[in-house]
Tab-separated table of N, CA and C in Angstrom:
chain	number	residue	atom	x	y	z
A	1	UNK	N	0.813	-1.195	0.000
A	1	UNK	CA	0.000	0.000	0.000
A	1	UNK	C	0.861	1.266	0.000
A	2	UNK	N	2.183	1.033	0.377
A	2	UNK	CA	2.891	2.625	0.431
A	2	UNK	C	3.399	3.059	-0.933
A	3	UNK	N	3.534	2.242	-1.875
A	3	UNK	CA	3.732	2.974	-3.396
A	3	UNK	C	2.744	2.914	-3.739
A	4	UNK	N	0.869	2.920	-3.405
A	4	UNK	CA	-0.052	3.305	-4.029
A	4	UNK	C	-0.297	5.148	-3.089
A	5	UNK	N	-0.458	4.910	-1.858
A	5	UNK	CA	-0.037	6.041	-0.828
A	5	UNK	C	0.793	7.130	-1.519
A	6	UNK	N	2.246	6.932	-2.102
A	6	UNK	CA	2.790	7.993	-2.575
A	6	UNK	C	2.526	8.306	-3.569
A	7	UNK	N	1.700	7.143	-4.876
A	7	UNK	CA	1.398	7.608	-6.177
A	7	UNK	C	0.369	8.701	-5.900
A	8	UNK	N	-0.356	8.930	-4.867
A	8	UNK	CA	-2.161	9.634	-4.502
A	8	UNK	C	-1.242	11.221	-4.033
A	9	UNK	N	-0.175	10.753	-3.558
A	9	UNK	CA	0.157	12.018	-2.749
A	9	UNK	C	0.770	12.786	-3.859
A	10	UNK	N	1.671	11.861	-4.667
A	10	UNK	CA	2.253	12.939	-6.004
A	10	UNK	C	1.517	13.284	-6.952
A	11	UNK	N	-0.263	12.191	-7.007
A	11	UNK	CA	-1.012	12.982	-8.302
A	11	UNK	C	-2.103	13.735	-7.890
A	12	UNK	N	-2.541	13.870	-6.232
A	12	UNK	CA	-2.852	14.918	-5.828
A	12	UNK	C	-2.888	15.657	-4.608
A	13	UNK	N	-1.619	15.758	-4.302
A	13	UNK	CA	-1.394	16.301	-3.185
A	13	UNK	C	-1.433	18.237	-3.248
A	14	UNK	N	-0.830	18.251	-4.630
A	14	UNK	CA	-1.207	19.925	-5.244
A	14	UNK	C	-2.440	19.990	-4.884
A	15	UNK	N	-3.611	19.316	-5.488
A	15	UNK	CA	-4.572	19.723	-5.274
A	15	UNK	C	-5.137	20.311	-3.821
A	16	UNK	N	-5.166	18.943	-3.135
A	16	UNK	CA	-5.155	18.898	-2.117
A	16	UNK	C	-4.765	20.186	-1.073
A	17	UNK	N	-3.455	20.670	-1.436
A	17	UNK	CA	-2.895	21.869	-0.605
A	17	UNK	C	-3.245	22.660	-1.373
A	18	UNK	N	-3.817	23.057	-2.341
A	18	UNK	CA	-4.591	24.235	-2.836
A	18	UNK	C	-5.722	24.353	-1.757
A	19	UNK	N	-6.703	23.179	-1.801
A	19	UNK	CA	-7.947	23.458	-1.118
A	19	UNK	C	-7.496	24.011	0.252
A	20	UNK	N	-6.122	23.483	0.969
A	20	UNK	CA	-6.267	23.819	2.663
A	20	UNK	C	-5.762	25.013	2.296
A	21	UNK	N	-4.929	25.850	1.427
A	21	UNK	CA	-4.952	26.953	1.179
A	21	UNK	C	-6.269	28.438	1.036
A	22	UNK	N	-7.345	27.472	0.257
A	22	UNK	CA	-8.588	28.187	-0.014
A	22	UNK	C	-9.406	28.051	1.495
A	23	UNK	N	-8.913	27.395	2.473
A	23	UNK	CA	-10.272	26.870	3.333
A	23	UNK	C	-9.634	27.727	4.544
A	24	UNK	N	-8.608	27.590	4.783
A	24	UNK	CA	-7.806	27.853	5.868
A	24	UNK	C	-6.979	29.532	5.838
A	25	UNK	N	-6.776	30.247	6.745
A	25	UNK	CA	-6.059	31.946	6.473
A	25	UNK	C	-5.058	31.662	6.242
A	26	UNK	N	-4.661	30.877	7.890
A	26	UNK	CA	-2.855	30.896	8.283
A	26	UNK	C	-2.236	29.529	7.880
A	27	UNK	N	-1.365	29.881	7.310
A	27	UNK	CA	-0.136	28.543	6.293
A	27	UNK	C	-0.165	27.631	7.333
A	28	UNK	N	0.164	28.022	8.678
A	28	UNK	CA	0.470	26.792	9.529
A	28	UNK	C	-0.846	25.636	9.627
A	29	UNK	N	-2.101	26.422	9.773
A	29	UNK	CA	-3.563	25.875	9.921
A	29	UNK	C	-3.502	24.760	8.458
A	30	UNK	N	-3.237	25.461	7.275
A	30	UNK	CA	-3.063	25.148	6.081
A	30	UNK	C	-2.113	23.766	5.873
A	31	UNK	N	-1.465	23.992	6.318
A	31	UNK	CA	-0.120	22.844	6.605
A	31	UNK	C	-0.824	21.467	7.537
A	32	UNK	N	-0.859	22.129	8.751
A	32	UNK	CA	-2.134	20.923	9.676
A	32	UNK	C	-3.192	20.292	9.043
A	33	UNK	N	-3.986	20.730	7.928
A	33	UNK	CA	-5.236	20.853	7.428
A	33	UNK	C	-4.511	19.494	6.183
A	34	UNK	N	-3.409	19.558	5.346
A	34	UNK	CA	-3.104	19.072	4.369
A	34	UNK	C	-2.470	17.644	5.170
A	35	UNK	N	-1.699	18.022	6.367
A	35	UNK	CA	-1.250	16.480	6.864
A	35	UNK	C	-2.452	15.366	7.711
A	36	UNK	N	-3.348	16.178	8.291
A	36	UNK	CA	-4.296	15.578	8.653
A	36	UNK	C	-5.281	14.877	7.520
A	37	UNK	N	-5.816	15.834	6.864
A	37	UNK	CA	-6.451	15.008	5.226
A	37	UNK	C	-5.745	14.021	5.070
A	38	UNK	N	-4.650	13.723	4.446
A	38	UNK	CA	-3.314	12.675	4.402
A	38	UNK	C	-3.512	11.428	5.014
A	39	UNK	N	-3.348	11.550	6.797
A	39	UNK	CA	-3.434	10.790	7.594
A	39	UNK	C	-4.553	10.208	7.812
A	40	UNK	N	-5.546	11.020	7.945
A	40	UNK	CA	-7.150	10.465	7.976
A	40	UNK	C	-7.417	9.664	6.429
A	41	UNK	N	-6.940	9.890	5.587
A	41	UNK	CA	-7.478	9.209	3.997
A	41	UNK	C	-6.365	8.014	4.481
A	42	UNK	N	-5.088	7.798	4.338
A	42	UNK	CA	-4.941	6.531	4.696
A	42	UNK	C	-5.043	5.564	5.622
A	43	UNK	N	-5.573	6.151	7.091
A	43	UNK	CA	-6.049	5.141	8.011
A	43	UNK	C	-7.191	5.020	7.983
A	44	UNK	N	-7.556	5.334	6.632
A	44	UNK	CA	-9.133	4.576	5.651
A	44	UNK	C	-9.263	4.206	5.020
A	45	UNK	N	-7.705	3.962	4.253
A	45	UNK	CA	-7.665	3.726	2.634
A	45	UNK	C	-8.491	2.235	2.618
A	46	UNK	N	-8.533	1.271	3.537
A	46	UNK	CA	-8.789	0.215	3.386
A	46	UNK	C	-10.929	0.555	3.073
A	47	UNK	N	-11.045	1.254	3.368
A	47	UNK	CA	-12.550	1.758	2.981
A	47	UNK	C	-13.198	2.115	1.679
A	48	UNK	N	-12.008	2.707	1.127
A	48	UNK	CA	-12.415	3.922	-0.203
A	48	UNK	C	-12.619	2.552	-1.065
A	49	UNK	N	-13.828	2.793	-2.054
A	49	UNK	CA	-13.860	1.783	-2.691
A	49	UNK	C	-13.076	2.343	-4.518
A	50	UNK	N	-12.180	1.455	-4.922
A	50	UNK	CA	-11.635	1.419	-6.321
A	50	UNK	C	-12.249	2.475	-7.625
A	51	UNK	N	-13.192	2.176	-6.830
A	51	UNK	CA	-14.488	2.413	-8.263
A	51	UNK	C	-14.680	3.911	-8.467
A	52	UNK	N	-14.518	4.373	-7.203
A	52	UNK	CA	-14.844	5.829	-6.610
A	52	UNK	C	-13.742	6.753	-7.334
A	53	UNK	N	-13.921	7.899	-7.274
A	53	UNK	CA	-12.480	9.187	-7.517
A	53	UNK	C	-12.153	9.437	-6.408
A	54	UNK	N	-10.561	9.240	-6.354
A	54	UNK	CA	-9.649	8.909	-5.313
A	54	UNK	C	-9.611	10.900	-4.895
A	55	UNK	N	-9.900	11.931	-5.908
A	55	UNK	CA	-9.489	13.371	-5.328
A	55	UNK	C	-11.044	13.431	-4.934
A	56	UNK	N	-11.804	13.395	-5.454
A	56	UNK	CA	-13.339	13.576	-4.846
A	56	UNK	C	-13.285	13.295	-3.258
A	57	UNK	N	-12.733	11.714	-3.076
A	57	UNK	CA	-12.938	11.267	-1.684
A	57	UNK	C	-11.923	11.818	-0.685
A	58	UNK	N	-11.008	12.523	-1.445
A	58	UNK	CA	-9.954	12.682	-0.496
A	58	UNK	C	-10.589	14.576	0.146
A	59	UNK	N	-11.204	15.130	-1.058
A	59	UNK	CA	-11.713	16.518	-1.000
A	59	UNK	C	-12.502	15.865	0.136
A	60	UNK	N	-13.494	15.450	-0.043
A	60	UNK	CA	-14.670	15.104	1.462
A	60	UNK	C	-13.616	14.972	2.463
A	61	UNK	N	-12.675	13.952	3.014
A	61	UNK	CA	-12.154	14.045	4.308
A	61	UNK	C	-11.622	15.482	4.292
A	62	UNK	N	-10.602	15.962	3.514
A	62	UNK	CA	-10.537	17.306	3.718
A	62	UNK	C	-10.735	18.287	4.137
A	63	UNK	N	-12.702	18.373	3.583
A	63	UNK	CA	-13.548	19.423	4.077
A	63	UNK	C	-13.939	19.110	5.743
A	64	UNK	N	-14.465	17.608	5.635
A	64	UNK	CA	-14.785	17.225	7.028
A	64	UNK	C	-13.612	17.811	7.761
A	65	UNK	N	-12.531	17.333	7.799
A	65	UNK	CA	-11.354	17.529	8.672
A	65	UNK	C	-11.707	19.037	9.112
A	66	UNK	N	-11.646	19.620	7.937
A	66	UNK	CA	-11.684	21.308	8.356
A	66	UNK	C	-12.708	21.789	9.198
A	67	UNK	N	-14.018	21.187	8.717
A	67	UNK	CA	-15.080	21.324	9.287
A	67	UNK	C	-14.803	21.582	11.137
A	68	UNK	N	-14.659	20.028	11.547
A	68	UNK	CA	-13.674	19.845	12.407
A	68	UNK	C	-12.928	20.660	13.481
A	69	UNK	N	-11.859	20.987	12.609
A	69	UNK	CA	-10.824	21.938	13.518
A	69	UNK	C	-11.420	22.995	13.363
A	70	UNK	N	-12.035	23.961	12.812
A	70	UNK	CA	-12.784	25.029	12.904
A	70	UNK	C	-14.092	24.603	14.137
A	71	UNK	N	-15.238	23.832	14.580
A	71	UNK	CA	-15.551	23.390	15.931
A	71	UNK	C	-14.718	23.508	16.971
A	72	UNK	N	-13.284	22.984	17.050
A	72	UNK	CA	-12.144	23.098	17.801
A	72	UNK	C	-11.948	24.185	18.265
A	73	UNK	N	-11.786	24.955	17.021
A	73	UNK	CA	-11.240	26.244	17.213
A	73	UNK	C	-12.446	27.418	17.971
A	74	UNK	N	-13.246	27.211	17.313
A	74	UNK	CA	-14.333	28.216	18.094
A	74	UNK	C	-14.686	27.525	19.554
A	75	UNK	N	-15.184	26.823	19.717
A	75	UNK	CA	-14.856	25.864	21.611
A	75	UNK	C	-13.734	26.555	22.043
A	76	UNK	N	-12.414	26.980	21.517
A	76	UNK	CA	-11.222	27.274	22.698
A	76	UNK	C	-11.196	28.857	22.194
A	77	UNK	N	-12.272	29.103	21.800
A	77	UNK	CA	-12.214	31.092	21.164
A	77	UNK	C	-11.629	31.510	20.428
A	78	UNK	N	-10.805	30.368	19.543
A	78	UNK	CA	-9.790	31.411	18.842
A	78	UNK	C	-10.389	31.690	17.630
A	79	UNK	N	-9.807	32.177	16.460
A	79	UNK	CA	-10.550	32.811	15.054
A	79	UNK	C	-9.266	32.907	14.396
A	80	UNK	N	-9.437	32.754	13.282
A	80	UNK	CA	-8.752	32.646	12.248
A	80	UNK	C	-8.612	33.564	11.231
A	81	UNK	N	-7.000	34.064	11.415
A	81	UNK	CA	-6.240	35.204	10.945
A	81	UNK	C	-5.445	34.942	10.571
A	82	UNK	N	-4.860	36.060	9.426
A	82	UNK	CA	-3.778	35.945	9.066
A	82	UNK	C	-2.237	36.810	9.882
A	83	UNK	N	-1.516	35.966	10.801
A	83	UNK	CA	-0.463	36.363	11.492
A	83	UNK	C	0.201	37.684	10.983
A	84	UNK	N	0.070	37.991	9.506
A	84	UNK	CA	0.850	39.069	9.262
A	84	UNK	C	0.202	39.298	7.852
A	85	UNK	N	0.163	40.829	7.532
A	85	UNK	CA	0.005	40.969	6.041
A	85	UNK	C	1.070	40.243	5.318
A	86	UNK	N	2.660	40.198	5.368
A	86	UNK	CA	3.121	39.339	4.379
A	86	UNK	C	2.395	37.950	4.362
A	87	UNK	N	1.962	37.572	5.042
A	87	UNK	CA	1.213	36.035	5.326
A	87	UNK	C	0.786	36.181	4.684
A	88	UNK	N	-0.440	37.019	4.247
A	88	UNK	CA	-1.546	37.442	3.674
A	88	UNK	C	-0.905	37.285	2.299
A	89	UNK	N	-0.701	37.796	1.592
A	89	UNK	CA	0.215	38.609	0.118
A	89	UNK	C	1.274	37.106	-0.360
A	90	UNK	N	1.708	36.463	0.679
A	90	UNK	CA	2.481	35.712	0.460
A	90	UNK	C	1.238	33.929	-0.536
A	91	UNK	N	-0.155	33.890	0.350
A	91	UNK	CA	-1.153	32.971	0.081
A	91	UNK	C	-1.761	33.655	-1.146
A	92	UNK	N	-2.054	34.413	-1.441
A	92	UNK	CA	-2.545	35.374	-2.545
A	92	UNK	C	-2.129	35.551	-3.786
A	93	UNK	N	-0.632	35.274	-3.452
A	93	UNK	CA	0.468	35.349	-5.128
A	93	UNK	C	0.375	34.072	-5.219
A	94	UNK	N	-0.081	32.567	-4.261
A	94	UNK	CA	0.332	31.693	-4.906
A	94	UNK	C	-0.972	31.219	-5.139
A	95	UNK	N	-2.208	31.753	-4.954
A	95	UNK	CA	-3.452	31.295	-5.186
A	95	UNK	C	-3.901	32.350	-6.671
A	96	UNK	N	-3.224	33.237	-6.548
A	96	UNK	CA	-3.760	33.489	-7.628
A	96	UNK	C	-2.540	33.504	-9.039
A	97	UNK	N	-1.320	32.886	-9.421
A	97	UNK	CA	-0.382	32.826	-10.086
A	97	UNK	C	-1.418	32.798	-11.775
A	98	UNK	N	-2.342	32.020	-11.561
A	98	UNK	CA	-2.588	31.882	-13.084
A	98	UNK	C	-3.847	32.869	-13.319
A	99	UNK	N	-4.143	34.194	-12.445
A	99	UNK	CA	-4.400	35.379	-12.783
A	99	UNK	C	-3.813	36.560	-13.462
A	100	UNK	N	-4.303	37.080	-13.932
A	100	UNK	CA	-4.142	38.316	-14.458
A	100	UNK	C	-3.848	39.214	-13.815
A	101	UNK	N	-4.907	39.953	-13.056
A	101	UNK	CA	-4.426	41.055	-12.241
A	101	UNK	C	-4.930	40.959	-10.798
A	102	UNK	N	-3.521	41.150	-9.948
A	102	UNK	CA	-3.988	40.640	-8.690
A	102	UNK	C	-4.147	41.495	-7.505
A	103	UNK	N	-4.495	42.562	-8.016
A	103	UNK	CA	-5.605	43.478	-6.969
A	103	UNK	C	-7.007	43.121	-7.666
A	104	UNK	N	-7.449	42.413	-8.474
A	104	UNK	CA	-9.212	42.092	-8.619
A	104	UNK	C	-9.233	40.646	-8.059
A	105	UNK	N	-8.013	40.113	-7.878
A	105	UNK	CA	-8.070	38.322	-7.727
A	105	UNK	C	-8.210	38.519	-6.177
A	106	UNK	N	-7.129	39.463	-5.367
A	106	UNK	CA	-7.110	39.456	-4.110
A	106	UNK	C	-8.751	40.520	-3.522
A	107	UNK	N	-8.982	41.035	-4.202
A	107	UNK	CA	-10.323	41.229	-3.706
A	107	UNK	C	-11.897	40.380	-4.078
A	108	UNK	N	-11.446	39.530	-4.675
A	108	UNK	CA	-12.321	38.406	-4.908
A	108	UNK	C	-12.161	37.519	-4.149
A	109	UNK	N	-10.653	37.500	-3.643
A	109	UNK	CA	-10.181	36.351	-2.322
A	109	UNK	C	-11.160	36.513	-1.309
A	110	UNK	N	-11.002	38.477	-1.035
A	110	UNK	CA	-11.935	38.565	0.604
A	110	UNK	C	-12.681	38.629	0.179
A	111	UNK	N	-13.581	38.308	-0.796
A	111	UNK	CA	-14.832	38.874	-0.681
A	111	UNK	C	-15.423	36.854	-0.054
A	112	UNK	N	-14.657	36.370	-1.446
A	112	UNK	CA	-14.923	35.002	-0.979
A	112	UNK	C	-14.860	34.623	0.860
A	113	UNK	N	-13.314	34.860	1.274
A	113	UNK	CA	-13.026	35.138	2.410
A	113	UNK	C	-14.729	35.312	3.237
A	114	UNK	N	-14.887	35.585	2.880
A	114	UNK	CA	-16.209	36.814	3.690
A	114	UNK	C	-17.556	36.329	4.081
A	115	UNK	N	-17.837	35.449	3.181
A	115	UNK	CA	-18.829	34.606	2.887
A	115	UNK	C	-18.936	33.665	4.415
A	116	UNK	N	-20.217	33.049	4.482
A	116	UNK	CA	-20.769	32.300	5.202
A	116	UNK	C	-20.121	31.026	4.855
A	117	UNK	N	-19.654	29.994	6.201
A	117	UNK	CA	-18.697	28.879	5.322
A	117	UNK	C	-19.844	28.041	4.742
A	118	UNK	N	-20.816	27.647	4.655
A	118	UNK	CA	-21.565	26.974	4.045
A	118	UNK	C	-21.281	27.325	2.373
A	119	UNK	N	-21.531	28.651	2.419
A	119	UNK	CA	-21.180	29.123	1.123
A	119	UNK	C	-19.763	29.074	0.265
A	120	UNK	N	-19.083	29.494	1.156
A	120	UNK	CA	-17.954	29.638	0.635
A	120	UNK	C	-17.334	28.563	0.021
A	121	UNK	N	-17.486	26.989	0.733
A	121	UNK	CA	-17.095	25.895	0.568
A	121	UNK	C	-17.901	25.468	-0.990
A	122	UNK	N	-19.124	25.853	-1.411
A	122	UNK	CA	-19.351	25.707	-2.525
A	122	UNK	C	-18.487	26.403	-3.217
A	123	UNK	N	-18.392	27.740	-3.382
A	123	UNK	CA	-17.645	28.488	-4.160
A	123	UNK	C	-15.981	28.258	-4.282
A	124	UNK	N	-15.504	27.693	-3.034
A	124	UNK	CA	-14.360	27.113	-3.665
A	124	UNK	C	-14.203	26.156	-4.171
A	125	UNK	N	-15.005	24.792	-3.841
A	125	UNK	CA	-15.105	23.631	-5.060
A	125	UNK	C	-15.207	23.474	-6.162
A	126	UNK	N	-16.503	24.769	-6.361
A	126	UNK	CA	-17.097	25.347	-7.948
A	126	UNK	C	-15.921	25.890	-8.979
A	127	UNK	N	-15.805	26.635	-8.099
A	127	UNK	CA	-14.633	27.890	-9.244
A	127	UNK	C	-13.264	27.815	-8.858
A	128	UNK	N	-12.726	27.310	-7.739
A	128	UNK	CA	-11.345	27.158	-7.237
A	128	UNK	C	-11.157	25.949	-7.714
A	129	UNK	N	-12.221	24.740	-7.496
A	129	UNK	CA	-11.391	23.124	-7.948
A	129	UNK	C	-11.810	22.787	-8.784
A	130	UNK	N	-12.519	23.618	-9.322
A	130	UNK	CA	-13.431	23.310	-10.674
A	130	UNK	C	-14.463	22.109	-10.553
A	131	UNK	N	-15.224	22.236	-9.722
A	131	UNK	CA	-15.775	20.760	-9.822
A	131	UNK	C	-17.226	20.995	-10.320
A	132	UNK	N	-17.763	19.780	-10.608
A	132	UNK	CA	-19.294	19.718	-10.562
A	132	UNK	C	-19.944	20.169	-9.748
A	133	UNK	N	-21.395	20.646	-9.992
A	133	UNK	CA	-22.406	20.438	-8.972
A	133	UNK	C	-22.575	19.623	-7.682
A	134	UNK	N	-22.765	18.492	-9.008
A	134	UNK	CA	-22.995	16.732	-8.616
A	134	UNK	C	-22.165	16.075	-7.544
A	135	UNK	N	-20.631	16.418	-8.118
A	135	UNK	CA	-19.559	16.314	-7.593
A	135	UNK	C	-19.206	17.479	-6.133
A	136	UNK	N	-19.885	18.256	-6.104
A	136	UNK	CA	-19.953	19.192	-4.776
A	136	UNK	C	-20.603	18.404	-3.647
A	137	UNK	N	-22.044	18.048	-4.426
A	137	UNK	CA	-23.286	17.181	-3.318
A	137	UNK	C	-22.422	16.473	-3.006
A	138	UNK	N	-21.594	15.928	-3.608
A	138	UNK	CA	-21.323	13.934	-3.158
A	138	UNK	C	-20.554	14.677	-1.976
A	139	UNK	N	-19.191	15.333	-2.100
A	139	UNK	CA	-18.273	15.741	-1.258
A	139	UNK	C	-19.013	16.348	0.172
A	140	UNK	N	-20.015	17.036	0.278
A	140	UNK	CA	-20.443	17.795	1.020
A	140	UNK	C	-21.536	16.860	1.758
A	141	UNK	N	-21.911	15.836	0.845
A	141	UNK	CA	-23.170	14.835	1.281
A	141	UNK	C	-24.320	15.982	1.388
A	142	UNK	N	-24.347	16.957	0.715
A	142	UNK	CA	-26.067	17.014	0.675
A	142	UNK	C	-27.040	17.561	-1.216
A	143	UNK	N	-27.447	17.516	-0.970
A	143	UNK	CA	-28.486	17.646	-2.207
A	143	UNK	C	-27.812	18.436	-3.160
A	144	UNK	N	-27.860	17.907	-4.365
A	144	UNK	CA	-26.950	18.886	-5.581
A	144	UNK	C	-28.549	20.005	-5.521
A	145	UNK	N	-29.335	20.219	-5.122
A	145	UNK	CA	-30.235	21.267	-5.058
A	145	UNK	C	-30.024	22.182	-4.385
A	146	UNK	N	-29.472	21.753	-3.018
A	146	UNK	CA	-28.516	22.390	-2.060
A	146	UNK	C	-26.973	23.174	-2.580
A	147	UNK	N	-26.558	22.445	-2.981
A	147	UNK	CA	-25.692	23.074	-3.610
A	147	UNK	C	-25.669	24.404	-4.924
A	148	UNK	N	-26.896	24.222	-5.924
A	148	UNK	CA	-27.203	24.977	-6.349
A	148	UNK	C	-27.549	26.282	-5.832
A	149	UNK	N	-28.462	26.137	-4.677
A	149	UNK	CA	-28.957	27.474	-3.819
A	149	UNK	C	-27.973	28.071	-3.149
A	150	UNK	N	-26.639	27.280	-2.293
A	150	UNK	CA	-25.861	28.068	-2.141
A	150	UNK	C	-25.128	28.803	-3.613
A	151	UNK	N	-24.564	28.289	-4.022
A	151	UNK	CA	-24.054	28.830	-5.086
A	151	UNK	C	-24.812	30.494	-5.799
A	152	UNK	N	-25.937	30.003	-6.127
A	152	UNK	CA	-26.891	30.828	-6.331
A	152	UNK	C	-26.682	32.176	-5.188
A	153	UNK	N	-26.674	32.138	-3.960
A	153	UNK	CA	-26.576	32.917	-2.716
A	153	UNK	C	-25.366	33.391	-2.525
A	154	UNK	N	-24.426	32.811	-3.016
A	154	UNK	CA	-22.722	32.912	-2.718
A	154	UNK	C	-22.547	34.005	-4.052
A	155	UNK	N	-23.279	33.793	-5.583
A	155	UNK	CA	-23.215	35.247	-6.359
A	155	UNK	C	-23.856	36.269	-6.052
A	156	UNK	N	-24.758	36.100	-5.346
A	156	UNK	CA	-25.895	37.441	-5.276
A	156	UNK	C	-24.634	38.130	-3.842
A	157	UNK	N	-24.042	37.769	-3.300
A	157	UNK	CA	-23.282	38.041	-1.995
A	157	UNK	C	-21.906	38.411	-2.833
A	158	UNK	N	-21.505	38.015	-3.429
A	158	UNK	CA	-20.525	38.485	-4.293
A	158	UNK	C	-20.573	39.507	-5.139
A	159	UNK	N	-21.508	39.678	-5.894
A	159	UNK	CA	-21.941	40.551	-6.943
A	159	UNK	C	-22.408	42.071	-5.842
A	160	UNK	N	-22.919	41.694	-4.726
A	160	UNK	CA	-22.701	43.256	-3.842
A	160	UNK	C	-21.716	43.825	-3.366
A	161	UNK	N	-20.678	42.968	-2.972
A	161	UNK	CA	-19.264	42.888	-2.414
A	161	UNK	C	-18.331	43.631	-3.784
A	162	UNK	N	-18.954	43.045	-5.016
A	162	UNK	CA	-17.808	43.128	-5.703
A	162	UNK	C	-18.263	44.194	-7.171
A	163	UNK	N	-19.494	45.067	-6.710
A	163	UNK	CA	-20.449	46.308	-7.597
A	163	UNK	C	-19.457	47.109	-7.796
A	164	UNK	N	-18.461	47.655	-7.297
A	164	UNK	CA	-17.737	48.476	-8.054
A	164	UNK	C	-17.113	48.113	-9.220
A	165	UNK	N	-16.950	46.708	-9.817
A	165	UNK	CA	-15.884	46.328	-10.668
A	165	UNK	C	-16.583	45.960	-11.738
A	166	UNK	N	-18.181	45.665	-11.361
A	166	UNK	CA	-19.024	45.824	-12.630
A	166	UNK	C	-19.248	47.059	-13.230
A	167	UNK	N	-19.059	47.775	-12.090
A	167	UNK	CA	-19.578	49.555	-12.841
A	167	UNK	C	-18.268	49.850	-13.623
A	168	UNK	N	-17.173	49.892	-13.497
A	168	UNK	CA	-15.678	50.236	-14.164
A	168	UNK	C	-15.783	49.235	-15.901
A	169	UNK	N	-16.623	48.028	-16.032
A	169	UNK	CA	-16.675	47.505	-17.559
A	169	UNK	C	-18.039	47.683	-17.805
């Protein structure tokens, strides 16, 4: 099982640390978030069935995980920041590299940022991992109808956040 283990980690472990990038502020949370996914998917691997998509199932523990330590985190009061503006600027150049211009990418970050996590977690699956609908429900376990309405709610919340940049085209 450990050269199937490292084949998952080298064909999607990018991915993978993109999402704890999109889900998470601070690199370190981000870092915790990517080794825990990891650890939790292989002291399950014996579960995942063949048949399934190995990044789909690994996105669900992922989100759960996060889900998770964010419960954690609010129980012991803390909230989730970024330690420093370079922190900030430093997650931003590498989330947005295959942008264009990154004062509209980094204010699309907070706006996303900003969002209700119910929402947000659609909107980064949608447009950050590119995924399906379909493929959202499964990960999230609830209704691709559900998923639609957030989505639906996550533009109308965006599109107010982000009215100045429609008025400028």
């Amino acid at each position: 099982m450990s050269a199937q283990v490292e084949q998952y980690i080298r064909q999607y472990g990018a991915d993978v640390w993109r999402l704890c990038q999109c889900l998470c502020v601070q690199r370190l949370d981000a870092e915790d978030l990517y080794q825990e996914t990891f650890a939790r998917a292989f002291s399950r691997y014996e579960t995942f069935d063949e048949e399934r998509d190995f990044r789909k199932w690994v996105f669900a523990i992922c989100y759960n995980t996060y889900k998770n330590m964010r419960r954690s985190f609010s129980r012991q009061g803390q909230t989730a920041e970024f330690s420093s503006g370079e922190e900030k600027e430093r997650v931003i150049d590498q989330l947005s590299q295959p942008y264009v211009d990154h004062d509209v990418f980094l204010d699309v970050q907070n706006a996303v940022e900003a969002l209700p996590q119910s929402l947000k977690a659609v909107v980064v699956f949608f447009y950050f991992e590119d995924l399906s609908v379909r493929d959202i429900s499964q990960i999230l376990n609830i209704p691709e109808q559900t998923v639609k309405n957030r989505l639906f709610q996550a533009r109308k919340k965006l599109k107010v956040r982000l009215a100045t940049y429609e008025q400028a085209f």
